[in-house]
Coordinates of C-alpha atoms in Angstrom, one line a residue:
Chain A
M7 CA -176.7 2.9 -51.5
K8 CA -178.9 4.6 -48.9
Q9 CA -182.6 3.9 -49.0
G10 CA -184.4 7.0 -50.2
P11 CA -187.8 8.0 -51.5
S12 CA -189.1 5.7 -54.3
S13 CA -188.3 8.3 -57.0
E14 CA -184.6 8.1 -56.0
D15 CA -184.8 4.3 -56.2
D16 CA -186.3 4.5 -59.7
C17 CA -183.5 6.8 -60.7
F18 CA -180.8 4.2 -60.1
S19 CA -182.8 1.1 -60.9
L20 CA -180.7 0.6 -64.1
L21 CA -177.6 0.6 -62.0
K22 CA -179.1 -1.8 -59.5
Q23 CA -180.1 -4.2 -62.2
F24 CA -176.6 -4.0 -63.8
E25 CA -174.9 -4.7 -60.4
H26 CA -177.3 -7.5 -59.7
V27 CA -176.4 -9.2 -63.0
L28 CA -172.7 -8.8 -62.2
E29 CA -173.2 -10.3 -58.7
S30 CA -175.2 -13.2 -59.9
D31 CA -172.6 -14.3 -62.4
P32 CA -169.1 -13.7 -60.9
L33 CA -167.5 -15.8 -63.8
I34 CA -168.3 -13.3 -66.5
D35 CA -165.3 -13.2 -68.8
E36 CA -166.4 -11.0 -71.6
V37 CA -168.4 -7.8 -71.9
G38 CA -169.6 -5.8 -74.9
F39 CA -172.0 -3.0 -75.9
I40 CA -174.6 -4.3 -78.3
H41 CA -177.6 -2.9 -80.2
P42 CA -180.8 -4.2 -78.7
S43 CA -181.9 -5.6 -82.0
Q44 CA -179.0 -8.1 -81.7
F45 CA -180.4 -9.7 -78.5
T46 CA -182.8 -12.0 -80.4
M47 CA -180.0 -13.2 -82.6
L48 CA -177.8 -13.9 -79.6
D49 CA -180.6 -15.8 -78.0
K50 CA -181.0 -17.9 -81.1
E51 CA -177.3 -18.7 -81.2
A52 CA -177.4 -19.7 -77.5
G53 CA -180.4 -22.0 -78.3
F54 CA -183.2 -20.1 -76.6
S55 CA -186.5 -19.2 -78.1
N56 CA -188.6 -16.2 -77.3
E57 CA -191.2 -17.9 -75.1
F58 CA -188.6 -18.6 -72.5
Q59 CA -187.6 -15.0 -71.9
P60 CA -188.0 -13.8 -68.4
N61 CA -190.4 -10.9 -68.3
N62 CA -188.7 -8.6 -65.8
G63 CA -187.5 -6.1 -68.3
T64 CA -183.9 -6.9 -67.7
S65 CA -183.7 -9.0 -70.8
S66 CA -184.1 -6.0 -73.1
K67 CA -181.2 -4.2 -71.4
F68 CA -178.7 -6.9 -70.4
W69 CA -177.9 -10.1 -72.2
N70 CA -176.1 -12.7 -70.0
Q71 CA -175.4 -16.3 -71.2
D72 CA -172.4 -18.5 -70.9
H73 CA -170.6 -16.0 -68.8
K74 CA -170.8 -13.3 -71.5
L75 CA -172.5 -10.0 -70.8
G76 CA -174.0 -7.7 -73.4
I77 CA -175.2 -4.2 -72.4
S78 CA -177.8 -2.6 -74.7
T79 CA -176.6 0.6 -76.3
D80 CA -180.0 2.1 -75.6
I81 CA -179.3 2.4 -71.9
L82 CA -175.5 3.1 -72.0
V83 CA -175.7 6.9 -71.5
Q84 CA -178.0 6.8 -68.5
L85 CA -176.3 3.8 -66.9
C86 CA -172.9 5.5 -67.3
K87 CA -174.1 8.8 -65.8
D88 CA -175.7 7.0 -62.9
A89 CA -172.7 4.8 -62.2
K90 CA -170.4 7.8 -62.2
H91 CA -172.6 9.8 -59.9
V92 CA -173.1 7.0 -57.4
F93 CA -169.4 6.1 -57.5
L94 CA -168.3 9.7 -56.7
L95 CA -170.8 9.9 -53.8
A96 CA -169.5 6.6 -52.4
L97 CA -165.9 7.8 -52.8
Q98 CA -166.7 11.0 -50.9
E99 CA -168.3 8.9 -48.1
Y100 CA -165.3 6.6 -47.9
K101 CA -162.8 9.4 -47.7
S102 CA -164.7 11.1 -44.9
H103 CA -165.5 7.9 -42.9
G104 CA -162.9 5.5 -44.2
N105 CA -160.4 6.5 -41.4
A106 CA -162.9 5.4 -38.7
C107 CA -162.9 1.9 -40.3
D108 CA -159.1 1.6 -40.4
E109 CA -158.9 2.5 -36.7
S110 CA -161.4 -0.1 -35.6
Q111 CA -159.5 -2.7 -37.6
I112 CA -156.2 -1.7 -36.0
K113 CA -157.8 -1.9 -32.5
N114 CA -159.2 -5.3 -33.5
I115 CA -162.8 -4.1 -32.9
S116 CA -165.0 -6.2 -35.1
C117 CA -166.8 -4.1 -37.5
S118 CA -169.1 -5.4 -40.2
P119 CA -167.3 -5.3 -43.7
C120 CA -166.9 -1.6 -44.1
I121 CA -169.9 -0.4 -46.1
P122 CA -168.2 2.7 -47.6
E123 CA -165.3 0.6 -48.8
S124 CA -167.4 -2.2 -50.4
D125 CA -169.6 0.5 -52.0
V126 CA -166.6 2.1 -53.6
M127 CA -165.4 -1.2 -54.9
K128 CA -168.8 -2.2 -56.2
H129 CA -169.6 1.1 -57.9
S130 CA -166.1 1.6 -59.3
Q131 CA -166.4 -1.8 -60.9
S132 CA -169.6 -0.7 -62.6
V133 CA -168.3 2.6 -63.8
L134 CA -165.0 1.1 -65.2
L135 CA -166.9 -1.6 -67.2
L136 CA -168.6 1.3 -69.0
S137 CA -165.8 3.9 -69.0
S138 CA -162.5 2.1 -68.7
D139 CA -160.3 5.2 -68.7
F140 CA -161.9 6.9 -65.8
G141 CA -158.7 7.2 -63.8
T142 CA -160.3 8.4 -60.5
A143 CA -162.1 5.1 -60.3
W144 CA -158.9 3.1 -60.8
N145 CA -157.2 5.2 -58.2
A146 CA -159.9 4.6 -55.6
R147 CA -159.4 0.9 -56.0
K148 CA -155.6 1.3 -55.7
L149 CA -156.2 3.3 -52.5
I150 CA -158.3 0.5 -51.0
L151 CA -156.1 -2.3 -52.3
S152 CA -152.9 -0.8 -51.0
K153 CA -154.2 -1.5 -47.5
K154 CA -154.8 -5.2 -48.3
D155 CA -152.4 -8.0 -47.7
H156 CA -154.0 -11.1 -49.2
L157 CA -153.0 -12.2 -52.7
S158 CA -156.7 -13.0 -53.6
A159 CA -157.6 -9.3 -53.6
F160 CA -154.9 -8.7 -56.2
T161 CA -155.7 -11.7 -58.4
E162 CA -159.3 -10.7 -58.3
E163 CA -158.2 -7.3 -59.6
L164 CA -156.4 -9.0 -62.5
R165 CA -159.6 -10.8 -63.3
L166 CA -161.7 -7.5 -63.3
S167 CA -159.2 -5.6 -65.5
G168 CA -159.0 -8.6 -67.9
L169 CA -162.8 -8.5 -68.2
I170 CA -162.6 -4.8 -69.0
L171 CA -159.9 -5.3 -71.6
S172 CA -162.2 -7.8 -73.4
N173 CA -164.3 -4.7 -74.4
S174 CA -161.5 -2.0 -74.3
P175 CA -158.2 -3.6 -75.3
K176 CA -156.5 -0.3 -75.9
S177 CA -157.5 1.2 -72.5
E178 CA -154.2 2.7 -71.2
S179 CA -155.5 3.2 -67.7
T180 CA -156.4 -0.5 -67.5
W181 CA -153.0 -1.7 -68.6
S182 CA -151.4 0.8 -66.2
H183 CA -153.5 -0.6 -63.4
R184 CA -152.4 -4.1 -64.2
R185 CA -148.7 -3.1 -64.0
W186 CA -149.4 -1.5 -60.6
I187 CA -151.0 -4.8 -59.4
I188 CA -148.1 -6.8 -60.7
K189 CA -145.6 -4.5 -58.9
M190 CA -147.6 -4.9 -55.7
I191 CA -147.6 -8.7 -56.1
S192 CA -143.9 -8.8 -56.8
Q193 CA -143.2 -6.8 -53.6
S194 CA -145.2 -9.1 -51.3
F195 CA -145.8 -12.5 -52.8
S196 CA -143.7 -15.1 -54.5
T197 CA -146.1 -16.4 -57.2
L198 CA -144.9 -13.9 -59.7
Q199 CA -143.6 -16.3 -62.4
E200 CA -146.9 -17.9 -63.0
I201 CA -148.6 -14.6 -63.2
I202 CA -146.1 -13.3 -65.7
T203 CA -146.7 -16.3 -67.9
K204 CA -150.4 -15.7 -67.8
E205 CA -150.0 -12.0 -68.5
S206 CA -148.0 -12.7 -71.6
E207 CA -150.7 -15.2 -72.8
L208 CA -153.3 -12.5 -72.2
V209 CA -151.5 -10.0 -74.4
E210 CA -151.2 -12.6 -77.1
S211 CA -154.9 -13.3 -77.1
I212 CA -155.8 -9.6 -77.1
G213 CA -153.2 -9.0 -79.8
E214 CA -155.1 -11.5 -82.0
R215 CA -158.3 -9.4 -81.8
S216 CA -156.7 -6.0 -81.7
K217 CA -153.9 -5.9 -84.1
M218 CA -150.7 -3.9 -83.4
N219 CA -152.2 -2.7 -80.1
Y220 CA -149.4 -0.5 -78.8
R221 CA -150.6 -0.5 -75.2
A222 CA -150.9 -4.3 -75.0
W223 CA -147.5 -5.0 -76.6
Y224 CA -145.8 -2.3 -74.5
H225 CA -147.2 -4.1 -71.4
R226 CA -145.8 -7.4 -72.7
C227 CA -142.3 -5.8 -73.2
W228 CA -142.6 -4.4 -69.6
L229 CA -143.1 -7.9 -68.3
V230 CA -139.8 -9.1 -69.7
S231 CA -137.9 -7.3 -66.9
Y232 CA -139.6 -9.6 -64.4
M233 CA -138.8 -12.8 -66.4
T234 CA -136.1 -15.4 -65.7
I235 CA -133.9 -16.3 -68.6
E236 CA -135.7 -19.7 -68.9
Q237 CA -139.0 -17.8 -69.3
V238 CA -137.5 -15.5 -71.9
I239 CA -136.3 -18.4 -74.0
Q240 CA -139.7 -20.1 -73.6
E241 CA -141.4 -16.9 -74.7
L242 CA -139.2 -16.6 -77.7
N243 CA -140.1 -20.2 -78.8
K244 CA -143.8 -20.0 -77.9
S245 CA -144.4 -16.7 -79.7
K246 CA -142.5 -17.7 -82.9
R247 CA -145.4 -19.4 -84.6
W248 CA -147.7 -16.4 -83.9
A249 CA -145.1 -14.0 -85.2
G250 CA -144.7 -16.0 -88.4
L251 CA -148.4 -15.6 -89.0
H252 CA -148.4 -11.9 -88.3
V253 CA -145.4 -10.6 -90.2
A254 CA -147.0 -7.1 -90.7
D255 CA -147.3 -6.7 -86.9
S256 CA -144.3 -4.6 -86.0
S257 CA -145.2 -4.5 -82.3
C258 CA -144.8 -8.3 -82.2
F259 CA -141.3 -8.2 -83.8
H260 CA -140.4 -5.3 -81.5
Y261 CA -141.3 -7.7 -78.6
R262 CA -139.0 -10.4 -80.0
R263 CA -136.2 -7.8 -80.1
R264 CA -136.8 -7.0 -76.5
L265 CA -136.6 -10.8 -75.6
M266 CA -133.4 -11.1 -77.6
L267 CA -131.8 -8.1 -75.9
K268 CA -132.7 -9.6 -72.5
I269 CA -130.8 -12.7 -73.4
L270 CA -127.8 -10.5 -74.2
E271 CA -128.1 -8.6 -71.0
S272 CA -128.0 -11.8 -69.0
L273 CA -124.5 -12.5 -70.4
Y274 CA -123.2 -9.4 -68.7
V275 CA -124.3 -10.6 -65.3
K276 CA -121.5 -12.2 -63.2
G277 CA -121.5 -15.9 -63.3
S278 CA -122.6 -16.5 -66.9
S279 CA -120.7 -19.4 -68.4
A280 CA -119.3 -20.1 -71.8
Y281 CA -122.2 -22.4 -72.3
D282 CA -124.6 -19.5 -71.8
K283 CA -122.7 -17.5 -74.4
T284 CA -122.9 -20.3 -77.0
E285 CA -126.6 -20.8 -76.3
A286 CA -127.2 -17.1 -76.8
R287 CA -125.2 -17.0 -80.0
K288 CA -127.2 -20.0 -81.3
I289 CA -130.5 -18.3 -80.5
W290 CA -129.4 -15.1 -82.3
K291 CA -128.3 -17.0 -85.4
E292 CA -131.5 -19.0 -85.5
E293 CA -133.5 -15.7 -85.2
L294 CA -131.6 -14.0 -88.0
D295 CA -131.9 -17.1 -90.3
W296 CA -135.7 -17.2 -89.7
N297 CA -136.0 -13.5 -90.3
E298 CA -134.3 -13.9 -93.6
E299 CA -136.7 -16.6 -94.6
L300 CA -139.7 -14.4 -93.7
V301 CA -138.3 -11.5 -95.7
E302 CA -137.9 -13.7 -98.7
R303 CA -141.4 -15.2 -98.3
Y304 CA -143.3 -12.0 -97.7
V305 CA -142.1 -9.4 -100.1
G306 CA -143.2 -5.9 -99.2
R307 CA -143.3 -6.6 -95.4
E308 CA -139.5 -6.2 -94.8
V309 CA -140.1 -3.4 -92.2
Chain B
M12 CA -164.3 15.7 -101.8
A13 CA -163.6 19.0 -100.1
D14 CA -161.6 21.9 -101.5
K15 CA -161.7 24.3 -98.5
L16 CA -161.8 24.5 -94.7
V17 CA -165.3 25.1 -93.5
A18 CA -164.3 27.1 -90.5
G19 CA -167.7 28.4 -89.7
K20 CA -169.1 24.9 -89.4
H21 CA -166.3 23.8 -87.2
L22 CA -166.9 26.9 -85.0
R23 CA -170.6 25.9 -84.5
Y24 CA -169.6 22.3 -83.9
I25 CA -167.2 23.3 -81.1
L26 CA -169.5 25.8 -79.5
N27 CA -172.3 23.3 -79.4
L28 CA -170.1 20.7 -77.8
M29 CA -168.9 23.1 -75.1
A30 CA -172.4 24.3 -74.3
E31 CA -173.7 20.8 -73.9
K32 CA -174.7 20.9 -70.3
K33 CA -176.9 17.9 -70.0
K34 CA -174.4 15.5 -71.6
E35 CA -176.8 13.3 -73.6
S36 CA -174.4 11.7 -76.0
F37 CA -172.4 8.6 -75.1
E38 CA -169.2 10.1 -76.3
S39 CA -169.5 13.1 -74.0
V40 CA -170.4 11.0 -71.0
V41 CA -167.5 8.6 -71.5
M42 CA -165.1 11.5 -72.1
D43 CA -166.1 13.6 -69.2
H44 CA -163.2 12.4 -67.2
L45 CA -160.9 14.2 -69.7
R46 CA -163.0 17.3 -70.2
M47 CA -160.0 19.5 -69.5
N48 CA -158.2 18.0 -72.5
G49 CA -161.4 18.4 -74.5
A50 CA -161.6 22.1 -73.5
Y51 CA -158.0 22.6 -74.5
W52 CA -158.6 21.0 -77.9
G53 CA -161.7 23.0 -78.5
L54 CA -160.4 26.4 -77.3
T55 CA -157.1 26.1 -79.1
T56 CA -158.9 25.3 -82.4
L57 CA -161.1 28.5 -81.8
A58 CA -157.9 30.5 -81.2
L59 CA -156.3 29.2 -84.4
L60 CA -159.5 30.3 -86.3
D61 CA -159.3 33.6 -84.4
K62 CA -162.7 33.0 -82.7
L63 CA -161.7 32.6 -79.1
G64 CA -163.9 35.6 -78.3
S65 CA -167.0 33.4 -79.0
V66 CA -166.8 31.8 -75.6
S67 CA -167.2 33.2 -72.1
E68 CA -163.7 33.6 -70.7
D69 CA -165.0 34.0 -67.1
E70 CA -167.0 30.8 -67.3
V71 CA -164.2 28.8 -68.7
V72 CA -161.5 30.1 -66.4
S73 CA -163.6 29.6 -63.3
W74 CA -164.5 26.1 -64.3
V75 CA -160.8 25.3 -64.9
M76 CA -160.0 26.5 -61.4
T77 CA -162.6 24.2 -59.8
C78 CA -160.6 21.4 -61.2
Q79 CA -157.5 22.2 -59.2
H80 CA -156.7 19.7 -56.4
E81 CA -155.2 20.5 -53.1
S82 CA -151.9 19.0 -54.3
G83 CA -151.6 21.8 -56.9
G84 CA -152.3 19.5 -59.9
F85 CA -155.4 19.7 -62.0
A86 CA -158.0 17.0 -62.7
G87 CA -159.9 16.2 -65.8
N88 CA -163.1 17.5 -64.3
T89 CA -164.4 18.8 -61.0
G90 CA -164.0 16.4 -58.1
H91 CA -161.8 14.0 -60.0
D92 CA -158.1 13.0 -59.3
P93 CA -155.3 15.2 -60.5
H94 CA -152.8 14.1 -63.2
V95 CA -150.1 15.9 -65.2
L96 CA -152.2 15.3 -68.4
Y97 CA -154.9 17.6 -67.2
T98 CA -152.5 20.0 -65.5
L99 CA -150.8 20.9 -68.8
S100 CA -154.1 21.4 -70.5
A101 CA -155.3 23.7 -67.7
V102 CA -152.1 25.8 -67.9
Q103 CA -152.4 26.0 -71.7
I104 CA -156.0 27.1 -71.4
L105 CA -155.1 29.9 -69.0
A106 CA -152.3 30.9 -71.3
L107 CA -154.8 31.2 -74.2
F108 CA -156.8 33.7 -72.2
D109 CA -153.7 35.4 -70.9
K110 CA -154.8 34.5 -67.3
L111 CA -151.7 32.7 -66.1
N112 CA -151.4 35.4 -63.4
I113 CA -154.3 33.9 -61.4
L114 CA -152.3 30.8 -60.8
D115 CA -150.4 30.0 -57.7
V116 CA -147.4 29.2 -59.8
E117 CA -145.4 27.8 -56.8
K118 CA -148.1 25.3 -56.0
V119 CA -148.5 24.0 -59.6
S120 CA -144.8 23.9 -60.3
N121 CA -144.1 22.0 -57.1
Y122 CA -146.8 19.4 -58.0
I123 CA -145.0 18.7 -61.3
A124 CA -141.5 18.9 -60.0
G125 CA -142.4 16.5 -57.2
L126 CA -143.2 13.8 -59.9
Q127 CA -139.7 13.6 -61.3
N128 CA -138.0 10.3 -60.5
E129 CA -134.3 9.5 -59.6
D130 CA -133.5 8.5 -63.2
G131 CA -134.9 11.8 -64.6
S132 CA -138.2 10.3 -65.8
F133 CA -141.6 11.6 -64.7
S134 CA -144.6 9.9 -63.2
G135 CA -148.0 10.9 -64.3
D136 CA -149.4 11.1 -60.8
I137 CA -148.8 9.7 -57.3
W138 CA -149.5 6.1 -58.5
G139 CA -146.2 6.0 -60.4
E140 CA -146.8 5.2 -64.1
V141 CA -143.8 6.5 -66.1
D142 CA -144.0 7.6 -69.7
T143 CA -142.1 10.0 -71.9
R144 CA -145.4 11.8 -72.5
F145 CA -145.1 12.9 -68.9
S146 CA -141.5 14.2 -69.4
Y147 CA -142.8 16.4 -72.3
I148 CA -145.7 17.6 -70.2
A149 CA -143.5 18.5 -67.2
I150 CA -141.0 20.4 -69.4
C151 CA -143.6 22.2 -71.5
C152 CA -145.7 23.2 -68.5
L153 CA -142.8 24.4 -66.4
S154 CA -141.4 26.3 -69.3
I155 CA -144.7 28.1 -69.8
L156 CA -144.6 28.9 -66.0
K157 CA -140.9 29.8 -66.2
C158 CA -139.9 27.4 -63.5
L159 CA -137.8 24.9 -65.4
D160 CA -135.1 25.3 -62.8
K161 CA -137.3 23.4 -60.4
I162 CA -136.4 20.1 -62.0
N163 CA -133.2 18.4 -62.9
V164 CA -133.2 19.2 -66.6
K165 CA -130.0 17.4 -67.5
K166 CA -131.4 14.1 -66.0
A167 CA -134.7 14.7 -67.7
V168 CA -133.0 15.1 -71.1
D169 CA -130.7 12.1 -70.5
Y170 CA -133.7 9.9 -69.7
I171 CA -135.5 11.0 -72.9
V172 CA -132.4 10.4 -75.0
S173 CA -132.2 6.9 -73.4
C174 CA -135.6 6.2 -75.0
K175 CA -134.1 6.7 -78.5
N176 CA -134.4 3.6 -80.7
L177 CA -132.3 2.2 -83.5
D178 CA -134.7 3.6 -86.1
G179 CA -134.1 7.1 -84.7
G180 CA -137.6 7.2 -83.1
F181 CA -138.7 7.3 -79.5
G182 CA -141.0 5.1 -77.4
C183 CA -142.7 5.6 -74.0
S184 CA -139.8 4.2 -72.0
P185 CA -136.3 2.9 -72.9
G186 CA -136.7 0.0 -75.4
A187 CA -140.3 0.7 -76.2
E188 CA -141.4 0.7 -79.8
S189 CA -141.2 4.0 -81.8
H190 CA -144.5 5.7 -82.0
A191 CA -145.2 9.1 -83.7
G192 CA -147.0 10.4 -80.6
Q193 CA -144.2 9.5 -78.3
I194 CA -141.7 11.0 -80.9
F195 CA -143.5 14.3 -80.8
C196 CA -143.3 14.3 -77.0
C197 CA -139.5 13.5 -76.9
V198 CA -138.6 15.9 -79.8
G199 CA -140.8 18.6 -78.3
A200 CA -139.1 18.3 -74.9
L201 CA -135.7 18.3 -76.5
A202 CA -136.6 21.4 -78.5
I203 CA -137.8 23.3 -75.5
T204 CA -134.7 22.5 -73.5
G205 CA -132.4 23.3 -76.4
N206 CA -131.2 19.7 -77.0
L207 CA -132.3 19.0 -80.6
H208 CA -128.6 18.1 -81.4
R209 CA -129.2 14.9 -79.5
V210 CA -131.6 13.8 -82.3
D211 CA -130.4 12.0 -85.4
K212 CA -132.4 14.3 -87.7
D213 CA -131.8 12.4 -90.9
L214 CA -132.6 9.0 -89.5
L215 CA -135.7 10.2 -87.7
G216 CA -136.8 12.4 -90.6
W217 CA -136.7 9.3 -92.8
W218 CA -138.8 7.3 -90.4
L219 CA -141.3 10.1 -90.1
C220 CA -141.7 10.9 -93.8
E221 CA -142.3 7.1 -94.4
R222 CA -145.5 7.6 -92.4
Q223 CA -147.1 9.3 -95.4
D224 CA -149.5 7.1 -97.4
Y225 CA -148.9 7.4 -101.1
E226 CA -152.6 6.9 -102.1
S227 CA -154.4 9.2 -99.6
G228 CA -151.7 11.6 -98.6
G229 CA -152.5 11.0 -94.9
L230 CA -150.0 10.1 -92.2
N231 CA -149.9 7.1 -89.9
G232 CA -148.2 6.7 -86.6
R233 CA -146.3 3.5 -87.1
P234 CA -145.5 1.1 -90.1
E235 CA -148.4 -0.8 -91.5
K236 CA -151.1 1.3 -89.6
L237 CA -153.9 3.2 -91.3
P238 CA -153.4 7.0 -91.9
D239 CA -155.1 9.2 -89.3
V240 CA -155.6 12.9 -89.1
C241 CA -154.1 13.2 -85.6
Y242 CA -150.7 12.2 -87.0
S243 CA -150.9 15.3 -89.1
W244 CA -149.9 17.0 -85.9
W245 CA -147.5 14.6 -84.3
V246 CA -145.5 13.6 -87.3
L247 CA -145.7 17.1 -88.9
S248 CA -144.7 19.1 -85.8
S249 CA -141.8 16.6 -85.3
L250 CA -140.6 17.1 -88.8
I251 CA -140.8 20.9 -88.5
M252 CA -138.8 20.8 -85.3
I253 CA -136.0 18.8 -86.9
D254 CA -136.2 20.8 -90.1
R255 CA -137.2 18.0 -92.4
V256 CA -140.8 18.9 -93.3
H257 CA -139.9 19.3 -97.0
W258 CA -139.5 15.5 -97.1
I259 CA -143.3 15.0 -97.2
E260 CA -145.8 16.0 -99.9
K261 CA -147.7 18.9 -98.2
A262 CA -150.4 19.4 -100.8
K263 CA -151.5 15.7 -100.5
L264 CA -151.7 16.0 -96.7
V265 CA -153.8 19.2 -96.9
K266 CA -156.2 17.3 -99.2
F267 CA -156.4 14.4 -96.7
I268 CA -157.3 16.7 -93.8
L269 CA -159.9 18.7 -95.8
D270 CA -161.5 15.4 -97.0
S271 CA -161.9 14.3 -93.4
Q272 CA -164.2 17.2 -92.6
D273 CA -167.9 16.8 -92.0
M274 CA -169.0 19.5 -94.6
D275 CA -172.6 19.7 -93.2
N276 CA -172.2 19.6 -89.4
G277 CA -168.6 20.6 -88.9
G278 CA -165.9 18.8 -87.1
I279 CA -163.1 16.6 -88.5
S280 CA -162.7 12.8 -88.2
D281 CA -159.7 10.5 -88.2
R282 CA -160.1 9.9 -91.9
P283 CA -162.6 10.6 -94.7
S284 CA -166.1 9.4 -94.1
Y285 CA -165.7 8.5 -90.4
T286 CA -167.4 10.1 -87.4
V287 CA -166.0 13.4 -86.2
D288 CA -164.8 14.2 -82.7
I289 CA -163.2 17.2 -81.0
F290 CA -159.8 15.5 -80.7
H291 CA -159.4 15.1 -84.5
T292 CA -161.0 18.5 -85.2
Y293 CA -158.2 20.1 -83.2
F294 CA -155.4 18.0 -84.8
G295 CA -156.7 18.6 -88.2
V296 CA -156.8 22.4 -87.8
A297 CA -153.4 22.4 -86.0
G298 CA -152.0 20.3 -88.9
L299 CA -153.4 22.8 -91.4
S300 CA -151.8 25.6 -89.4
L301 CA -148.4 23.9 -89.7
L302 CA -149.0 23.5 -93.4
E303 CA -149.6 27.3 -93.6
Y304 CA -153.2 27.0 -94.7
P305 CA -154.6 30.5 -95.3
G306 CA -157.0 31.8 -92.6
V307 CA -155.5 29.6 -89.9
K308 CA -153.2 31.3 -87.3
T309 CA -149.7 30.0 -86.8
I310 CA -149.2 27.4 -84.1
D311 CA -145.9 26.7 -82.3
P312 CA -144.9 23.1 -83.0
A313 CA -143.3 22.4 -79.6
Y314 CA -145.7 24.2 -77.2
A315 CA -148.9 23.4 -79.3
L316 CA -150.2 26.9 -78.6
P317 CA -150.7 29.8 -81.1
V318 CA -147.4 31.6 -81.7
H319 CA -148.8 34.9 -80.5
V320 CA -149.7 33.3 -77.2
I321 CA -146.1 31.9 -76.7
N322 CA -144.5 35.2 -77.7
R323 CA -146.7 37.0 -75.2
I324 CA -145.4 34.6 -72.5
L325 CA -141.8 34.5 -73.5
F326 CA -141.4 38.2 -74.0
T327 CA -143.0 39.4 -70.7
K328 CA -141.7 39.5 -67.2

């Protein structure tokens, strides 16, 4: 951000504090909005007493321990307004000067890490943590990322969107962004299978906290088209226990249906053997027997 | 327990929200990227209560136009990125005020037509996410602008039909779980293009009427979910389009919507005793319109605009 008169600095001091907390703990894996009265309780749970509180004012607005970040609901409105304002300014700056940076990179002229670009990334991160469905911010990141060719940039994006999902598990824009990242990875890198497995585990853990989350389970179904048959069978076995404990979760059973259909699809592919067909039949029979068991055990949940 | 629609309170609630310039509440700050949708919900509710004259038409229309992007699409707010979601709302708002003539129809329709994919589906914007909601939006919007011939309607319809599930419902893409919101979009698109014969009306009607909760009378969006006022629109309009609305208990649903009003401050929430918002206020009033509640103007179940507005569009030019 440009240095301005001190009144301007004061105006964005909240945002600066927020971004400083984010920079000083790059391993934050969970974010939430909490009422300031809960800060003391959280401190107690973390084993801190009042005397050890740093007196810089940050403690009453942001709570950060064990890589968890709590943002006080008292400052949310102002912080969100500031973050949006600063982000949109940075985006404007990037769009008008961004081309100059691209050119110097092409000509191999060394230029310090493009300030406009890093500002857009920094401020879009802030705004999305507070307002996860702000599509323009996700688009700005896509625009910048589509010019990158190192895998780490994309895996870092998966980390950020995972963090945002910890607070907003139903955010459609966030799930959509993840799909875009995975598509980009699949086009340029070969580490897809491991990423797919981790994605699936992420959905299961979110599904535990946010029941029948349509967006999350739709995402998991979408992943199936990128899975190998071995992965599909693994998924079917791994998710069976969870499904048995959540028989009222129709999204979960819809997912199993998707997996089963994928197995059938594979039989229509050239080169599938009689063994494959027998395996498939065995899997289908097992599933039906197990479904029957569940229907008998949990009367009223047949749907 | 409420026994009537407190229209006057809802009017005040909406006008206050639209006039909120400083944006002090968290909800309005976090929602400001979809202000165009919010404006459509608020204004259509006013139109259904015959109070559209309470807002400044010039102010609204000029703000809507500041949200148009050079690509022809509209954004959720000034300076944001365009998306079909906001483009439809913008066109619907202009239709409410009978101001479609100020649009460069070629530009807007090209933006939308350009988002159709090879398989007939539609992306929401240049970043490529596909969803049957976007199919509905494209078809609804181009129909209002009378430019349906700019897209491949047959492929669009075939893609939607490929999203039909075994339970008769529709999801956001082929094989996705049936969801009342997605069903509304698919059925609405098929209705507008004259393809309702591709729906298994009895099967779907059964799935839809099962959404009604016996206790509260409210409707949910999928099995095992809680009832929510917004499904009074999505489930109900779908049932009306496939001519199966007599399969639900209307009186109980009316009661559920009325009980979800904030009788003091106006506005409607997702279910009784929860916080109100503009989204549920619109769907509650729209639902009451479909249930022929007295004092509420008739709404078209496919276009989600008052019938007199749609008639004006269809019977001119």
